[in-house]
Amino acid sequence: MSDRAYTVFEEIQKNRGINLEQVKERIKQFRVETPSWGYGDSGTRFKVFKQVGVPRNPFEKLDDAAQVHKFTGICPSVALHIPWDKVDDYGKLKQHAEERGLTLGAINPNLFQEDEYIFGSVTNSNPAIRRKAIDHLLECVDIARTVGSKVLSLWFADGTNYPGQADIRRRKHWMREALAEMYKAMDPDMRMLIEYKFFEPGFYHTDLADWGMAYGLALKLGPQAEVLVDTGHHAQGTNVEHIVANLIDEKRLGGFHFNSRKYADDDLIVGAIDPYELFRIFCEIDAAAEDPDESVREHVGRIAYMIDQSHNIEPKIPAMIRSVLNVQTQYAKALLVNRAELADAQSAGDVLAAENAVRSAFEQDVTPLLQAIREEQGLPVDPVKAYMDSGYGSAILARGKGGASW
Ligand code: LRH
Ligand code: MN
């Protein structure tokens, strides 16, 4: 990386009134969790294109996740999905992770693939099926305790396809009863992240359809319950960063599932379709990270940044490295907003100056900054190229086809 490029970058940011040392420190602290399921085969209802070399079990998923951390330096934890990552000995899986410099992150129960859940899991009108679903949630709390994870990340496919198909308010009560039992089983330092989604697989109503429903439920459950924002789970035109600012102000923003979409829940590489939206989300987070109220800053410091994608046609590991770098890039750009300049413009009602203070940060090329930081940390300045040159991709082809998939 040319020092000249960085010197020029430094000069520009100095003129923009940016404290670059503070920015570099923030970027060095930033971490993104990768999803175990992002390394396996996945697809659409039309086809799952199996790829050669995908991991055949959770241990190999961790091997691949370790590669992403090795080349980016910012992904030391991996989210698990149960039963996709079910193993006989979770202690062994934890040890396998630690031997590769990883920790096991958010535990995701799966209540959307068993036949019994055709009419709902925790909201099913059949009490025996609700019991089965709750027992799976409790099993996931035990797994979290065993692997040292503090986060239970909950998404429910529960919903209906036709008007009148179900009693929406009764299902709401069953959802709350189930999560209250799970909440009681959690350790005091565990968090329950409640993920909402406006449709699919429910095509008429979804029991947890938007941020308000998840927020209302979290409030009723208790302070360890927060809302998870999956960037692909909103109706077209939704102002996601507005929801983010709102949840931060309520101190109930637990975390993100980052991905991008053009149409529905496409689960594409984050930042690939609308990088400006990802930047705007980080602008709201960074504004709160500098809030005079320490409790707001403390809350922002605990946000879980996680990726949730399915790489249906992409080579999995390079796609994950690309995704992590896209998140890091927009996080870095948001730190280049001159907050004093923006505050002055906002209080002066100077619309164009305010918009410029934000957009001009997005227009900064942060490549010299990120490359300088990677060099300082002994990381490759171009992680994707370094991975491609590492030979790991060809070595894992020996795994053959037909590895783990959804
Ligand atoms: C649902 C979802 C949820 C996961 C699944 C893999 O669309 O976003 O977070 O459990 O994808
Ligand atoms: Mn998700």
CSV table of C-alpha atoms and ligand atoms in Angstrom, one decimal:
chain,number,residue,atom,x,y,z
A,1,MET,CA,0.0,0.0,0.0
A,2,SER,CA,1.5,3.3,-1.0
A,3,ASP,CA,2.2,5.5,2.0
A,4,ARG,CA,1.6,8.4,-0.5
A,5,ALA,CA,-2.0,7.3,-0.8
A,6,TYR,CA,-2.4,7.3,3.0
A,7,THR,CA,-0.6,10.6,3.4
A,8,VAL,CA,-3.0,12.2,0.9
A,9,PHE,CA,-5.9,10.6,2.7
A,10,GLU,CA,-4.6,11.9,6.0
A,11,GLU,CA,-4.4,15.4,4.6
A,12,ILE,CA,-7.9,15.3,3.2
A,13,GLN,CA,-9.4,14.1,6.5
A,14,LYS,CA,-7.4,16.7,8.5
A,15,ASN,CA,-9.0,19.4,6.2
A,16,ARG,CA,-12.4,17.8,6.9
A,17,GLY,CA,-11.8,18.2,10.6
A,18,ILE,CA,-11.6,14.4,11.3
A,19,ASN,CA,-9.6,13.0,14.2
A,20,LEU,CA,-8.1,10.1,12.3
A,21,GLU,CA,-6.4,8.4,15.3
A,22,GLN,CA,-9.7,8.1,17.0
A,23,VAL,CA,-11.2,6.7,13.8
A,24,LYS,CA,-8.5,4.1,13.5
A,25,GLU,CA,-9.0,3.0,17.1
A,26,ARG,CA,-12.7,2.6,16.5
A,27,ILE,CA,-12.1,0.6,13.3
A,28,LYS,CA,-9.6,-1.7,15.1
A,29,GLN,CA,-12.3,-2.5,17.8
A,30,PHE,CA,-14.9,-3.3,15.2
A,31,ARG,CA,-16.0,-7.0,15.0
A,32,VAL,CA,-18.4,-8.9,12.7
A,33,GLU,CA,-19.8,-12.4,13.5
A,34,THR,CA,-20.1,-14.8,10.5
A,35,PRO,CA,-22.9,-17.4,10.2
A,36,SER,CA,-22.0,-21.1,10.1
A,37,TRP,CA,-24.7,-21.6,7.5
A,38,GLY,CA,-23.1,-19.1,5.2
A,39,TYR,CA,-20.4,-21.7,4.5
A,40,GLY,CA,-22.7,-24.5,3.5
A,41,ASP,CA,-24.8,-25.1,0.4
A,42,SER,CA,-28.0,-23.1,0.2
A,43,GLY,CA,-30.5,-22.1,-2.5
A,44,THR,CA,-34.0,-21.1,-3.3
A,45,ARG,CA,-37.2,-23.1,-3.7
A,46,PHE,CA,-36.1,-23.7,-7.2
A,47,LYS,CA,-32.7,-25.2,-6.7
A,48,VAL,CA,-29.8,-25.7,-4.3
A,49,PHE,CA,-26.7,-25.8,-6.4
A,50,LYS,CA,-24.3,-28.0,-4.5
A,51,GLN,CA,-20.7,-26.8,-4.7
A,52,VAL,CA,-17.5,-28.9,-4.4
A,53,GLY,CA,-15.6,-28.3,-1.2
A,54,VAL,CA,-18.3,-27.0,1.1
A,55,PRO,CA,-17.9,-28.1,4.7
A,56,ARG,CA,-19.4,-31.6,5.5
A,57,ASN,CA,-19.9,-30.9,9.2
A,58,PRO,CA,-19.9,-28.0,11.8
A,59,PHE,CA,-16.1,-28.6,12.5
A,60,GLU,CA,-15.2,-27.9,8.9
A,61,LYS,CA,-17.6,-24.9,8.9
A,62,LEU,CA,-15.4,-23.5,11.7
A,63,ASP,CA,-12.3,-24.3,9.7
A,64,ASP,CA,-13.6,-22.1,6.9
A,65,ALA,CA,-14.7,-19.4,9.3
A,66,ALA,CA,-11.2,-19.4,10.7
A,67,GLN,CA,-9.9,-18.5,7.2
A,68,VAL,CA,-12.2,-15.5,7.1
A,69,HIS,CA,-10.9,-14.3,10.4
A,70,LYS,CA,-7.3,-15.1,9.4
A,71,PHE,CA,-7.4,-12.8,6.4
A,72,THR,CA,-9.6,-10.0,7.8
A,73,GLY,CA,-8.7,-10.1,11.5
A,74,ILE,CA,-12.3,-8.9,12.5
A,75,CYS,CA,-14.4,-12.1,12.6
A,76,PRO,CA,-13.4,-14.0,15.8
A,77,SER,CA,-16.9,-15.5,16.4
A,78,VAL,CA,-19.2,-17.8,14.5
A,79,ALA,CA,-23.0,-18.0,15.0
A,80,LEU,CA,-24.5,-21.5,15.1
A,81,HIS,CA,-27.9,-22.8,13.9
A,82,ILE,CA,-29.4,-25.8,15.7
A,83,PRO,CA,-29.9,-28.5,14.5
A,84,TRP,CA,-27.8,-27.6,11.3
A,85,ASP,CA,-24.8,-27.5,13.7
A,86,LYS,CA,-26.0,-30.3,16.0
A,87,VAL,CA,-23.0,-32.4,17.3
A,88,ASP,CA,-22.7,-35.1,20.0
A,89,ASP,CA,-20.2,-33.1,22.0
A,90,TYR,CA,-20.6,-29.3,22.0
A,91,GLY,CA,-17.5,-29.0,24.3
A,92,LYS,CA,-15.4,-30.6,21.5
A,93,LEU,CA,-16.9,-28.0,19.0
A,94,LYS,CA,-16.0,-25.2,21.4
A,95,GLN,CA,-12.5,-26.5,21.8
A,96,HIS,CA,-12.2,-26.9,17.9
A,97,ALA,CA,-13.2,-23.3,17.6
A,98,GLU,CA,-10.7,-22.0,20.3
A,99,GLU,CA,-7.9,-24.0,18.7
A,100,ARG,CA,-8.6,-21.9,15.6
A,101,GLY,CA,-8.8,-18.5,17.5
A,102,LEU,CA,-12.5,-18.5,17.3
A,103,THR,CA,-15.4,-18.3,19.8
A,104,LEU,CA,-18.9,-19.6,19.3
A,105,GLY,CA,-21.4,-16.7,19.1
A,106,ALA,CA,-25.1,-16.4,18.7
A,107,ILE,CA,-27.1,-19.6,19.0
A,108,ASN,CA,-30.0,-19.7,16.5
A,109,PRO,CA,-32.8,-22.2,17.3
A,110,ASN,CA,-34.6,-23.6,14.2
A,111,LEU,CA,-38.4,-23.9,14.5
A,112,PHE,CA,-39.1,-23.8,10.8
A,113,GLN,CA,-38.2,-27.2,9.4
A,114,GLU,CA,-40.0,-29.8,11.4
A,115,ASP,CA,-43.3,-31.2,9.9
A,116,GLU,CA,-45.2,-30.5,13.1
A,117,TYR,CA,-44.6,-26.7,12.6
A,118,ILE,CA,-46.8,-26.5,9.5
A,119,PHE,CA,-49.3,-24.3,11.4
A,120,GLY,CA,-46.8,-22.7,13.7
A,121,SER,CA,-44.3,-23.6,16.4
A,122,VAL,CA,-44.6,-21.6,19.6
A,123,THR,CA,-47.9,-20.2,18.2
A,124,ASN,CA,-49.4,-23.5,17.2
A,125,SER,CA,-52.9,-24.1,18.5
A,126,ASN,CA,-51.8,-27.6,19.6
A,127,PRO,CA,-50.3,-27.4,23.1
A,128,ALA,CA,-48.1,-30.5,22.5
A,129,ILE,CA,-46.5,-28.8,19.5
A,130,ARG,CA,-45.9,-25.6,21.5
A,131,ARG,CA,-44.3,-27.7,24.2
A,132,LYS,CA,-42.0,-29.4,21.6
A,133,ALA,CA,-41.0,-25.9,20.3
A,134,ILE,CA,-40.3,-24.6,23.8
A,135,ASP,CA,-38.2,-27.6,24.6
A,136,HIS,CA,-36.1,-26.8,21.6
A,137,LEU,CA,-35.6,-23.2,22.8
A,138,LEU,CA,-34.6,-24.5,26.2
A,139,GLU,CA,-32.2,-27.0,24.6
A,140,CYS,CA,-30.6,-24.0,22.8
A,141,VAL,CA,-30.1,-22.2,26.1
A,142,ASP,CA,-28.2,-25.2,27.4
A,143,ILE,CA,-26.1,-25.3,24.2
A,144,ALA,CA,-25.3,-21.6,24.7
A,145,ARG,CA,-24.3,-22.3,28.3
A,146,THR,CA,-22.1,-25.2,27.2
A,147,VAL,CA,-20.3,-23.3,24.4
A,148,GLY,CA,-20.0,-20.1,26.4
A,149,SER,CA,-22.3,-18.1,24.2
A,150,LYS,CA,-24.3,-15.2,25.7
A,151,VAL,CA,-26.6,-14.6,22.8
A,152,LEU,CA,-29.8,-16.5,21.8
A,153,SER,CA,-30.9,-15.2,18.4
A,154,LEU,CA,-34.6,-16.0,17.7
A,155,TRP,CA,-36.4,-16.0,14.4
A,156,PHE,CA,-39.9,-17.5,14.0
A,157,ALA,CA,-41.3,-18.5,10.6
A,158,ASP,CA,-44.7,-18.6,12.4
A,159,GLY,CA,-47.5,-17.1,10.3
A,160,THR,CA,-50.4,-17.9,8.1
A,161,ASN,CA,-51.3,-17.8,4.4
A,162,TYR,CA,-55.0,-16.9,4.4
A,163,PRO,CA,-57.3,-14.4,6.2
A,164,GLY,CA,-59.2,-16.2,9.0
A,165,GLN,CA,-56.7,-19.1,9.1
A,166,ALA,CA,-55.7,-18.4,12.7
A,167,ASP,CA,-56.5,-16.3,15.8
A,168,ILE,CA,-53.7,-13.7,15.6
A,169,ARG,CA,-54.1,-12.5,19.2
A,170,ARG,CA,-54.1,-16.0,20.8
A,171,ARG,CA,-50.9,-16.8,18.9
A,172,LYS,CA,-49.4,-13.5,20.3
A,173,HIS,CA,-50.2,-14.8,23.8
A,174,TRP,CA,-48.7,-18.2,23.1
A,175,MET,CA,-45.5,-16.6,21.6
A,176,ARG,CA,-45.1,-14.5,24.8
A,177,GLU,CA,-45.7,-17.5,27.1
A,178,ALA,CA,-43.1,-19.5,25.2
A,179,LEU,CA,-40.4,-16.8,25.3
A,180,ALA,CA,-41.2,-16.0,28.9
A,181,GLU,CA,-40.3,-19.6,29.8
A,182,MET,CA,-37.1,-19.4,27.8
A,183,TYR,CA,-36.3,-16.0,29.3
A,184,LYS,CA,-36.5,-17.6,32.8
A,185,ALA,CA,-34.1,-20.3,31.8
A,186,MET,CA,-31.4,-17.9,30.6
A,187,ASP,CA,-28.4,-16.9,32.7
A,188,PRO,CA,-28.5,-13.2,33.9
A,189,ASP,CA,-25.7,-12.3,31.4
A,190,MET,CA,-27.4,-13.9,28.4
A,191,ARG,CA,-29.4,-11.9,25.8
A,192,MET,CA,-32.4,-12.9,23.8
A,193,LEU,CA,-32.4,-11.2,20.3
A,194,ILE,CA,-35.8,-11.2,18.7
A,195,GLU,CA,-35.8,-11.0,14.9
A,196,TYR,CA,-38.8,-9.9,12.9
A,197,LYS,CA,-39.7,-10.3,9.2
A,198,PHE,CA,-42.7,-8.9,7.4
A,199,PHE,CA,-43.4,-12.1,5.3
A,200,GLU,CA,-42.1,-15.5,4.1
A,201,PRO,CA,-42.8,-18.3,4.6
A,202,GLY,CA,-46.1,-16.8,5.9
A,203,PHE,CA,-47.7,-15.1,2.9
A,204,TYR,CA,-50.7,-13.6,4.7
A,205,HIS,CA,-49.5,-12.7,8.2
A,206,THR,CA,-46.3,-13.3,10.2
A,207,ASP,CA,-46.6,-13.3,14.0
A,208,LEU,CA,-43.4,-11.2,14.4
A,209,ALA,CA,-43.8,-9.0,11.4
A,210,ASP,CA,-42.1,-5.7,12.3
A,211,TRP,CA,-39.8,-3.9,14.7
A,212,GLY,CA,-42.8,-2.8,16.8
A,213,MET,CA,-44.1,-6.3,17.5
A,214,ALA,CA,-40.6,-7.5,18.4
A,215,TYR,CA,-40.0,-4.4,20.6
A,216,GLY,CA,-43.4,-4.7,22.4
A,217,LEU,CA,-42.6,-8.4,23.2
A,218,ALA,CA,-39.0,-7.5,24.4
A,219,LEU,CA,-40.4,-4.9,26.8
A,220,LYS,CA,-42.8,-7.4,28.3
A,221,LEU,CA,-40.2,-10.1,28.6
A,222,GLY,CA,-37.5,-8.0,30.4
A,223,PRO,CA,-34.2,-6.1,30.0
A,224,GLN,CA,-32.3,-9.1,28.6
A,225,ALA,CA,-34.7,-9.2,25.5
A,226,GLU,CA,-33.8,-6.9,22.6
A,227,VAL,CA,-34.6,-6.6,18.9
A,228,LEU,CA,-32.6,-8.0,16.0
A,229,VAL,CA,-32.7,-6.1,12.7
A,230,ASP,CA,-32.2,-8.3,9.7
A,231,THR,CA,-31.6,-5.8,6.8
A,232,GLY,CA,-33.6,-8.1,4.4
A,233,HIS,CA,-36.8,-8.3,6.4
A,234,HIS,CA,-38.5,-5.0,5.6
A,235,ALA,CA,-41.1,-4.0,3.1
A,236,GLN,CA,-39.7,-2.0,0.1
A,237,GLY,CA,-39.2,1.6,0.9
A,238,THR,CA,-38.8,1.1,4.7
A,239,ASN,CA,-36.4,3.5,6.3
A,240,VAL,CA,-34.3,0.9,8.2
A,241,GLU,CA,-31.9,3.5,9.8
A,242,HIS,CA,-34.9,5.2,11.3
A,243,ILE,CA,-35.9,1.9,13.0
A,244,VAL,CA,-32.3,1.6,14.1
A,245,ALA,CA,-32.2,5.1,15.6
A,246,ASN,CA,-35.5,4.4,17.3
A,247,LEU,CA,-34.4,1.1,18.9
A,248,ILE,CA,-31.1,2.6,20.0
A,249,ASP,CA,-33.0,5.4,21.8
A,250,GLU,CA,-35.1,2.8,23.5
A,251,LYS,CA,-31.9,0.8,24.3
A,252,ARG,CA,-33.4,-2.3,22.7
A,253,LEU,CA,-31.2,-2.7,19.6
A,254,GLY,CA,-29.6,-6.0,20.3
A,255,GLY,CA,-28.0,-6.6,16.9
A,256,PHE,CA,-28.1,-7.1,13.1
A,257,HIS,CA,-28.3,-9.7,10.5
A,258,PHE,CA,-26.5,-8.0,7.6
A,259,ASN,CA,-27.2,-8.9,4.0
A,260,SER,CA,-28.6,-7.1,1.0
A,261,ARG,CA,-31.6,-7.4,-1.2
A,262,LYS,CA,-33.2,-5.9,-4.3
A,263,TYR,CA,-36.6,-7.4,-4.0
A,264,ALA,CA,-37.5,-9.6,-0.9
A,265,ASP,CA,-35.4,-11.5,1.6
A,266,ASP,CA,-32.7,-12.2,-1.0
A,267,ASP,CA,-29.9,-12.7,1.5
A,268,LEU,CA,-27.3,-11.3,-0.9
A,269,ILE,CA,-23.8,-10.1,0.0
A,270,VAL,CA,-24.2,-7.2,2.4
A,271,GLY,CA,-23.5,-3.8,0.7
A,272,ALA,CA,-23.8,-5.3,-2.8
A,273,ILE,CA,-27.1,-3.7,-3.7
A,274,ASP,CA,-27.4,-0.6,-1.6
A,275,PRO,CA,-24.2,0.3,0.2
A,276,TYR,CA,-25.5,3.8,1.0
A,277,GLU,CA,-28.3,2.2,3.2
A,278,LEU,CA,-25.7,0.3,5.1
A,279,PHE,CA,-23.7,3.5,5.5
A,280,ARG,CA,-26.8,5.4,6.7
A,281,ILE,CA,-27.4,2.7,9.3
A,282,PHE,CA,-23.8,3.1,10.6
A,283,CYS,CA,-24.3,6.9,10.7
A,284,GLU,CA,-27.2,6.5,13.2
A,285,ILE,CA,-25.1,4.0,15.2
A,286,ASP,CA,-22.0,6.3,15.2
A,287,ALA,CA,-24.1,9.3,16.2
A,288,ALA,CA,-25.3,7.4,19.3
A,289,ALA,CA,-21.7,6.1,19.9
A,290,GLU,CA,-20.8,9.8,20.5
A,291,ASP,CA,-23.9,10.6,22.6
A,292,PRO,CA,-23.2,12.6,25.7
A,293,ASP,CA,-25.3,10.1,27.6
A,294,GLU,CA,-23.0,7.4,28.7
A,295,SER,CA,-25.8,4.8,28.9
A,296,VAL,CA,-26.5,5.3,25.2
A,297,ARG,CA,-22.8,4.9,24.3
A,298,GLU,CA,-22.8,1.7,26.5
A,299,HIS,CA,-25.8,0.3,24.7
A,300,VAL,CA,-24.3,1.0,21.3
A,301,GLY,CA,-21.1,-0.8,22.5
A,302,ARG,CA,-23.1,-4.0,22.9
A,303,ILE,CA,-24.7,-4.2,19.5
A,304,ALA,CA,-24.0,-7.6,17.9
A,305,TYR,CA,-23.0,-7.2,14.3
A,306,MET,CA,-23.7,-10.5,12.5
A,307,ILE,CA,-23.9,-11.5,8.9
A,308,ASP,CA,-26.9,-13.7,7.7
A,309,GLN,CA,-26.5,-14.6,4.0
A,310,SER,CA,-26.9,-17.6,1.7
A,311,HIS,CA,-24.3,-17.9,-1.0
A,312,ASN,CA,-26.4,-19.8,-3.6
A,313,ILE,CA,-24.1,-19.3,-6.6
A,314,GLU,CA,-20.9,-17.7,-5.0
A,315,PRO,CA,-17.8,-19.5,-3.7
A,316,LYS,CA,-18.6,-19.4,0.0
A,317,ILE,CA,-15.4,-18.2,1.7
A,318,PRO,CA,-14.4,-15.4,-0.7
A,319,ALA,CA,-18.1,-14.2,-0.6
A,320,MET,CA,-17.9,-14.1,3.2
A,321,ILE,CA,-14.6,-12.2,3.2
A,322,ARG,CA,-16.1,-9.7,0.7
A,323,SER,CA,-19.1,-9.3,2.9
A,324,VAL,CA,-17.1,-8.6,6.0
A,325,LEU,CA,-15.0,-6.1,4.1
A,326,ASN,CA,-18.1,-4.4,2.8
A,327,VAL,CA,-19.4,-4.0,6.4
A,328,GLN,CA,-16.0,-2.7,7.6
A,329,THR,CA,-15.9,-0.2,4.7
A,330,GLN,CA,-19.3,1.4,5.4
A,331,TYR,CA,-18.6,1.4,9.2
A,332,ALA,CA,-15.3,3.3,8.4
A,333,LYS,CA,-17.0,5.8,6.1
A,334,ALA,CA,-19.6,6.6,8.7
A,335,LEU,CA,-16.8,7.5,11.1
A,336,LEU,CA,-15.7,10.2,8.6
A,337,VAL,CA,-18.9,12.3,9.2
A,338,ASN,CA,-17.8,15.6,10.8
A,339,ARG,CA,-20.3,15.4,13.6
A,340,ALA,CA,-19.8,19.0,14.8
A,341,GLU,CA,-20.3,20.3,11.2
A,342,LEU,CA,-23.5,18.2,10.9
A,343,ALA,CA,-24.9,19.3,14.3
A,344,ASP,CA,-24.3,23.0,13.3
A,345,ALA,CA,-26.1,22.5,10.0
A,346,GLN,CA,-29.0,20.6,11.6
A,347,SER,CA,-29.5,23.3,14.3
A,348,ALA,CA,-29.2,26.0,11.6
A,349,GLY,CA,-31.8,24.2,9.5
A,350,ASP,CA,-29.2,24.3,6.7
A,351,VAL,CA,-30.6,21.2,4.8
A,352,LEU,CA,-28.0,21.1,2.1
A,353,ALA,CA,-25.0,21.5,4.4
A,354,ALA,CA,-26.4,18.7,6.6
A,355,GLU,CA,-27.0,16.4,3.7
A,356,ASN,CA,-23.5,17.3,2.4
A,357,ALA,CA,-21.9,16.5,5.8
A,358,VAL,CA,-23.3,13.0,5.6
A,359,ARG,CA,-23.0,12.3,1.8
A,360,SER,CA,-19.4,13.7,1.6
A,361,ALA,CA,-18.3,11.1,4.2
A,362,PHE,CA,-19.8,8.3,2.1
A,363,GLU,CA,-17.9,9.6,-0.9
A,364,GLN,CA,-14.5,9.3,0.8
A,365,ASP,CA,-12.4,6.4,-0.5
A,366,VAL,CA,-11.4,4.6,2.8
A,367,THR,CA,-9.1,2.1,1.0
A,368,PRO,CA,-5.9,3.8,2.1
A,369,LEU,CA,-7.1,3.9,5.7
A,370,LEU,CA,-8.2,0.3,5.9
A,371,GLN,CA,-5.0,-0.9,4.1
A,372,ALA,CA,-2.9,1.1,6.6
A,373,ILE,CA,-4.7,-0.4,9.5
A,374,ARG,CA,-4.3,-4.0,8.1
A,375,GLU,CA,-0.6,-3.4,7.6
A,376,GLU,CA,-0.2,-2.1,11.1
A,377,GLN,CA,-1.9,-5.3,12.4
A,378,GLY,CA,0.1,-7.6,10.2
A,379,LEU,CA,-2.9,-8.5,8.1
A,380,PRO,CA,-2.9,-8.7,4.2
A,381,VAL,CA,-3.8,-5.3,2.7
A,382,ASP,CA,-6.1,-7.2,0.2
A,383,PRO,CA,-7.7,-10.0,2.2
A,384,VAL,CA,-9.7,-11.5,-0.8
A,385,LYS,CA,-6.5,-11.7,-2.9
A,386,ALA,CA,-4.5,-13.1,0.0
A,387,TYR,CA,-7.1,-15.9,0.5
A,388,MET,CA,-7.3,-16.7,-3.2
A,389,ASP,CA,-3.5,-16.9,-3.3
A,390,SER,CA,-3.4,-19.1,-0.1
A,391,GLY,CA,-4.4,-22.3,-1.9
A,392,TYR,CA,-7.0,-23.1,0.8
A,393,GLY,CA,-9.8,-23.0,-1.7
A,394,SER,CA,-8.3,-25.7,-3.9
A,395,ALA,CA,-7.2,-27.8,-0.9
A,396,ILE,CA,-10.8,-28.1,0.4
A,397,LEU,CA,-12.0,-29.3,-3.0
A,398,ALA,CA,-11.0,-32.7,-1.7
A,399,ARG,CA,-14.1,-32.6,0.5
A,400,GLY,CA,-16.0,-33.4,-2.7
A,401,LYS,CA,-19.7,-32.4,-3.3
A,402,GLY,CA,-22.7,-32.8,-1.2
A,403,GLY,CA,-21.5,-31.1,2.0
A,404,ALA,CA,-23.6,-29.5,4.6
A,405,SER,CA,-26.7,-27.5,3.4
A,406,TRP,CA,-29.8,-26.0,4.9
B,1,LRH,C1,-34.9,-15.9,8.3
B,1,LRH,C2,-33.5,-15.7,8.7
B,1,LRH,C3,-33.2,-16.1,10.1
B,1,LRH,C4,-32.4,-17.3,10.0
B,1,LRH,C5,-32.4,-17.7,8.7
B,1,LRH,C6,-31.2,-18.5,8.3
B,1,LRH,O1,-35.1,-15.4,7.0
B,1,LRH,O2,-33.1,-14.4,8.4
B,1,LRH,O3,-32.3,-15.2,10.7
B,1,LRH,O4,-32.6,-18.2,11.0
B,1,LRH,O5,-32.7,-16.6,7.9
B,2,MN,MN,-31.7,-13.3,9.7
